């Protein structure tokens, strides 16, 4: 639900870049969470190389860990990767080889907003098999629609999961307001029975920046 209300769910949206993170906060996260975690894994004989996703909550008492995953975050990845130029394969390969090349990719200066469309009932028992309409007219040069809980049956795209689609806008320049508008304009063109989504993705960031 809007306003961070309702039950705990998977990510219902994401945006990048964020005004909530600065170098000081990144250093705090590294010193208090990432480095101790990696050291503990190494001490236990499980030295790790690869993608380690750390899901955090920013609280009045500092960053708190929600979860760790050995994969990219969803839907965070949908807004981060389109804003990277360079060679992602080189970055991943160098990480796996133990000699990470931090210059493999760099931020291209753009903005991105992702809104997740969910099935009725999610995050509890949800309805499946609802036909999805509007995908053909949702095409936009600034939009990627990522499929998650969908299936293709008899020429129709149907819902098959709780989080169904991730509608993601990507624009040049640091302007989350425009990225959000483009994203929600496309969301309005898509429809399936029971579709629900948050209408306040990146609002907090916009309140800080303006």
PDB file of C-alpha atoms in Angstrom, residues 42-177:
ATOM      1  CA  UNK A  42      36.007 -16.029   5.158  1.00  0.00           C
ATOM      2  CA  UNK A  43      36.752 -17.026   8.760  1.00  0.00           C
ATOM      3  CA  UNK A  44      34.270 -19.879   8.383  1.00  0.00           C
ATOM      4  CA  UNK A  45      35.926 -21.076   5.188  1.00  0.00           C
ATOM      5  CA  UNK A  46      33.327 -19.633   2.839  1.00  0.00           C
ATOM      6  CA  UNK A  47      35.253 -16.872   1.076  1.00  0.00           C
ATOM      7  CA  UNK A  48      32.774 -15.263  -1.310  1.00  0.00           C
ATOM      8  CA  UNK A  49      33.214 -13.754  -4.751  1.00  0.00           C
ATOM      9  CA  UNK A  50      30.361 -12.684  -6.978  1.00  0.00           C
ATOM     10  CA  UNK A  51      27.165 -10.701  -6.612  1.00  0.00           C
ATOM     11  CA  UNK A  52      26.087 -10.210  -3.001  1.00  0.00           C
ATOM     12  CA  UNK A  53      22.841  -8.314  -2.604  1.00  0.00           C
ATOM     13  CA  UNK A  54      22.354  -6.677   0.781  1.00  0.00           C
ATOM     14  CA  UNK A  55      18.792  -5.515   1.362  1.00  0.00           C
ATOM     15  CA  UNK A  56      18.810  -2.673   3.887  1.00  0.00           C
ATOM     16  CA  UNK A  57      16.386  -0.397   5.693  1.00  0.00           C
ATOM     17  CA  UNK A  58      17.520   3.104   6.610  1.00  0.00           C
ATOM     18  CA  UNK A  59      16.329   3.830  10.154  1.00  0.00           C
ATOM     19  CA  UNK A  60      16.898   6.530  12.764  1.00  0.00           C
ATOM     20  CA  UNK A  61      19.405   4.122  14.317  1.00  0.00           C
ATOM     21  CA  UNK A  62      21.289   3.640  11.066  1.00  0.00           C
ATOM     22  CA  UNK A  63      21.118   1.036   8.288  1.00  0.00           C
ATOM     23  CA  UNK A  64      19.600  -2.329   9.255  1.00  0.00           C
ATOM     24  CA  UNK A  65      19.850  -5.600   7.317  1.00  0.00           C
ATOM     25  CA  UNK A  66      16.646  -7.109   5.929  1.00  0.00           C
ATOM     26  CA  UNK A  67      18.225  -9.897   3.881  1.00  0.00           C
ATOM     27  CA  UNK A  68      21.228 -11.070   1.917  1.00  0.00           C
ATOM     28  CA  UNK A  69      20.984 -12.769  -1.487  1.00  0.00           C
ATOM     29  CA  UNK A  70      23.591 -14.210  -3.845  1.00  0.00           C
ATOM     30  CA  UNK A  71      21.967 -12.442  -6.782  1.00  0.00           C
ATOM     31  CA  UNK A  72      20.949  -8.987  -7.904  1.00  0.00           C
ATOM     32  CA  UNK A  73      17.960  -7.381  -6.190  1.00  0.00           C
ATOM     33  CA  UNK A  74      14.477  -7.317  -7.708  1.00  0.00           C
ATOM     34  CA  UNK A  75      13.277  -4.702  -8.675  1.00  0.00           C
ATOM     35  CA  UNK A  76      16.428  -2.702  -7.842  1.00  0.00           C
ATOM     36  CA  UNK A  77      18.347  -4.224 -10.733  1.00  0.00           C
ATOM     37  CA  UNK A  78      15.742  -3.037 -13.223  1.00  0.00           C
ATOM     38  CA  UNK A  79      16.617   0.596 -12.486  1.00  0.00           C
ATOM     39  CA  UNK A  80      20.348   0.252 -11.814  1.00  0.00           C
ATOM     40  CA  UNK A  81      21.623  -1.696 -14.824  1.00  0.00           C
ATOM     41  CA  UNK A  82      20.095   0.604 -17.490  1.00  0.00           C
ATOM     42  CA  UNK A  83      22.024   3.495 -15.908  1.00  0.00           C
ATOM     43  CA  UNK A  84      25.386   1.763 -16.284  1.00  0.00           C
ATOM     44  CA  UNK A  85      27.621   2.153 -19.318  1.00  0.00           C
ATOM     45  CA  UNK A  86      30.608  -0.048 -19.989  1.00  0.00           C
ATOM     46  CA  UNK A  87      31.052  -3.812 -19.904  1.00  0.00           C
ATOM     47  CA  UNK A  88      28.952  -5.598 -17.263  1.00  0.00           C
ATOM     48  CA  UNK A  89      30.354  -8.955 -18.364  1.00  0.00           C
ATOM     49  CA  UNK A  90      33.882  -7.735 -17.648  1.00  0.00           C
ATOM     50  CA  UNK A  91      32.798  -6.604 -14.182  1.00  0.00           C
ATOM     51  CA  UNK A  92      31.167  -9.951 -13.394  1.00  0.00           C
ATOM     52  CA  UNK A  93      34.056 -11.962 -14.818  1.00  0.00           C
ATOM     53  CA  UNK A  94      36.680  -9.972 -12.920  1.00  0.00           C
ATOM     54  CA  UNK A  95      34.651 -10.398  -9.721  1.00  0.00           C
ATOM     55  CA  UNK A  96      34.395 -14.151 -10.228  1.00  0.00           C
ATOM     56  CA  UNK A  97      38.152 -14.266 -10.931  1.00  0.00           C
ATOM     57  CA  UNK A  98      38.951 -12.493  -7.673  1.00  0.00           C
ATOM     58  CA  UNK A  99      40.425  -9.374  -9.272  1.00  0.00           C
ATOM     59  CA  UNK A 100      37.475  -7.016  -9.616  1.00  0.00           C
ATOM     60  CA  UNK A 101      37.824  -4.258 -12.188  1.00  0.00           C
ATOM     61  CA  UNK A 102      35.881  -1.319 -10.765  1.00  0.00           C
ATOM     62  CA  UNK A 103      36.383   0.660 -13.976  1.00  0.00           C
ATOM     63  CA  UNK A 104      34.377  -1.840 -16.048  1.00  0.00           C
ATOM     64  CA  UNK A 105      31.136   0.139 -15.648  1.00  0.00           C
ATOM     65  CA  UNK A 106      30.162   3.678 -14.757  1.00  0.00           C
ATOM     66  CA  UNK A 107      27.012   5.721 -14.119  1.00  0.00           C
ATOM     67  CA  UNK A 108      25.747   7.302 -17.334  1.00  0.00           C
ATOM     68  CA  UNK A 109      23.918  10.210 -15.669  1.00  0.00           C
ATOM     69  CA  UNK A 110      20.384   8.972 -16.343  1.00  0.00           C
ATOM     70  CA  UNK A 111      17.305   8.348 -14.193  1.00  0.00           C
ATOM     71  CA  UNK A 112      15.029   5.347 -13.859  1.00  0.00           C
ATOM     72  CA  UNK A 113      11.789   4.441 -12.059  1.00  0.00           C
ATOM     73  CA  UNK A 114      10.232   0.978 -11.795  1.00  0.00           C
ATOM     74  CA  UNK A 115       6.666   0.270 -10.655  1.00  0.00           C
ATOM     75  CA  UNK A 116       5.668  -3.329  -9.948  1.00  0.00           C
ATOM     76  CA  UNK A 117       2.175  -4.458 -10.935  1.00  0.00           C
ATOM     77  CA  UNK A 118       0.851  -7.160  -8.613  1.00  0.00           C
ATOM     78  CA  UNK A 119      -2.013  -9.632  -8.588  1.00  0.00           C
ATOM     79  CA  UNK A 120      -5.122  -9.292  -6.461  1.00  0.00           C
ATOM     80  CA  UNK A 121      -4.517 -10.782  -3.022  1.00  0.00           C
ATOM     81  CA  UNK A 122      -0.726 -10.447  -3.074  1.00  0.00           C
ATOM     82  CA  UNK A 123       1.221 -10.901  -0.765  1.00  0.00           C
ATOM     83  CA  UNK A 124      -1.288 -13.467   0.528  1.00  0.00           C
ATOM     84  CA  UNK A 125      -3.008 -16.028  -1.680  1.00  0.00           C
ATOM     85  CA  UNK A 126      -3.411 -14.388  -5.077  1.00  0.00           C
ATOM     86  CA  UNK A 127      -5.420 -14.952  -8.211  1.00  0.00           C
ATOM     87  CA  UNK A 128      -3.734 -16.383 -11.335  1.00  0.00           C
ATOM     88  CA  UNK A 129      -4.700 -16.727 -14.975  1.00  0.00           C
ATOM     89  CA  UNK A 130      -5.911 -13.186 -15.620  1.00  0.00           C
ATOM     90  CA  UNK A 131      -5.293 -11.908 -19.140  1.00  0.00           C
ATOM     91  CA  UNK A 132      -3.027  -8.874 -19.356  1.00  0.00           C
ATOM     92  CA  UNK A 133      -4.123  -6.084 -21.700  1.00  0.00           C
ATOM     93  CA  UNK A 134      -2.305  -3.026 -23.011  1.00  0.00           C
ATOM     94  CA  UNK A 135       1.208  -4.395 -23.398  1.00  0.00           C
ATOM     95  CA  UNK A 136       1.101  -3.716 -27.126  1.00  0.00           C
ATOM     96  CA  UNK A 137       0.335  -0.012 -26.627  1.00  0.00           C
ATOM     97  CA  UNK A 138       2.688   0.341 -23.647  1.00  0.00           C
ATOM     98  CA  UNK A 139       5.699   0.339 -25.964  1.00  0.00           C
ATOM     99  CA  UNK A 140       7.850   3.411 -25.512  1.00  0.00           C
ATOM    100  CA  UNK A 141      11.498   4.112 -26.321  1.00  0.00           C
ATOM    101  CA  UNK A 142      11.977   5.111 -22.682  1.00  0.00           C
ATOM    102  CA  UNK A 143      10.229   2.026 -21.260  1.00  0.00           C
ATOM    103  CA  UNK A 144      11.139  -1.590 -20.580  1.00  0.00           C
ATOM    104  CA  UNK A 145       8.394  -3.886 -19.242  1.00  0.00           C
ATOM    105  CA  UNK A 146      10.001  -6.745 -17.320  1.00  0.00           C
ATOM    106  CA  UNK A 147       7.922  -9.907 -17.042  1.00  0.00           C
ATOM    107  CA  UNK A 148       7.942 -11.759 -13.712  1.00  0.00           C
ATOM    108  CA  UNK A 149       4.733 -13.616 -12.836  1.00  0.00           C
ATOM    109  CA  UNK A 150       3.442 -14.111 -16.372  1.00  0.00           C
ATOM    110  CA  UNK A 151       2.783 -17.031 -18.687  1.00  0.00           C
ATOM    111  CA  UNK A 152       1.911 -17.371 -22.394  1.00  0.00           C
ATOM    112  CA  UNK A 153      -1.049 -19.644 -23.181  1.00  0.00           C
ATOM    113  CA  UNK A 154      -3.030 -19.894 -26.437  1.00  0.00           C
ATOM    114  CA  UNK A 155      -1.629 -16.607 -27.722  1.00  0.00           C
ATOM    115  CA  UNK A 156      -2.502 -14.698 -24.544  1.00  0.00           C
ATOM    116  CA  UNK A 157      -0.258 -13.330 -21.799  1.00  0.00           C
ATOM    117  CA  UNK A 158      -1.695 -14.277 -18.417  1.00  0.00           C
ATOM    118  CA  UNK A 159      -0.786 -13.619 -14.802  1.00  0.00           C
ATOM    119  CA  UNK A 160       0.935 -16.503 -13.027  1.00  0.00           C
ATOM    120  CA  UNK A 161       2.491 -14.938  -9.928  1.00  0.00           C
ATOM    121  CA  UNK A 162       2.141 -12.346  -7.214  1.00  0.00           C
ATOM    122  CA  UNK A 163       4.427  -9.728  -8.717  1.00  0.00           C
ATOM    123  CA  UNK A 164       3.472  -9.754 -12.376  1.00  0.00           C
ATOM    124  CA  UNK A 165       5.250  -6.960 -14.276  1.00  0.00           C
ATOM    125  CA  UNK A 166       7.911  -4.349 -13.614  1.00  0.00           C
ATOM    126  CA  UNK A 167       7.235  -1.248 -15.698  1.00  0.00           C
ATOM    127  CA  UNK A 168      10.530   0.631 -15.889  1.00  0.00           C
ATOM    128  CA  UNK A 169      11.285   4.053 -17.360  1.00  0.00           C
ATOM    129  CA  UNK A 170      14.807   5.060 -18.373  1.00  0.00           C
ATOM    130  CA  UNK A 171      15.685   8.618 -19.372  1.00  0.00           C
ATOM    131  CA  UNK A 172      18.804  10.662 -19.975  1.00  0.00           C
ATOM    132  CA  UNK A 173      19.667  13.201 -17.306  1.00  0.00           C
ATOM    133  CA  UNK A 174      19.092  13.263 -13.553  1.00  0.00           C
ATOM    134  CA  UNK A 175      15.358  13.991 -13.396  1.00  0.00           C
ATOM    135  CA  UNK A 176      13.326  11.528 -11.327  1.00  0.00           C
ATOM    136  CA  UNK A 177      10.175  13.621 -11.729  1.00  0.00           C
TER     137      UNK A 177
END
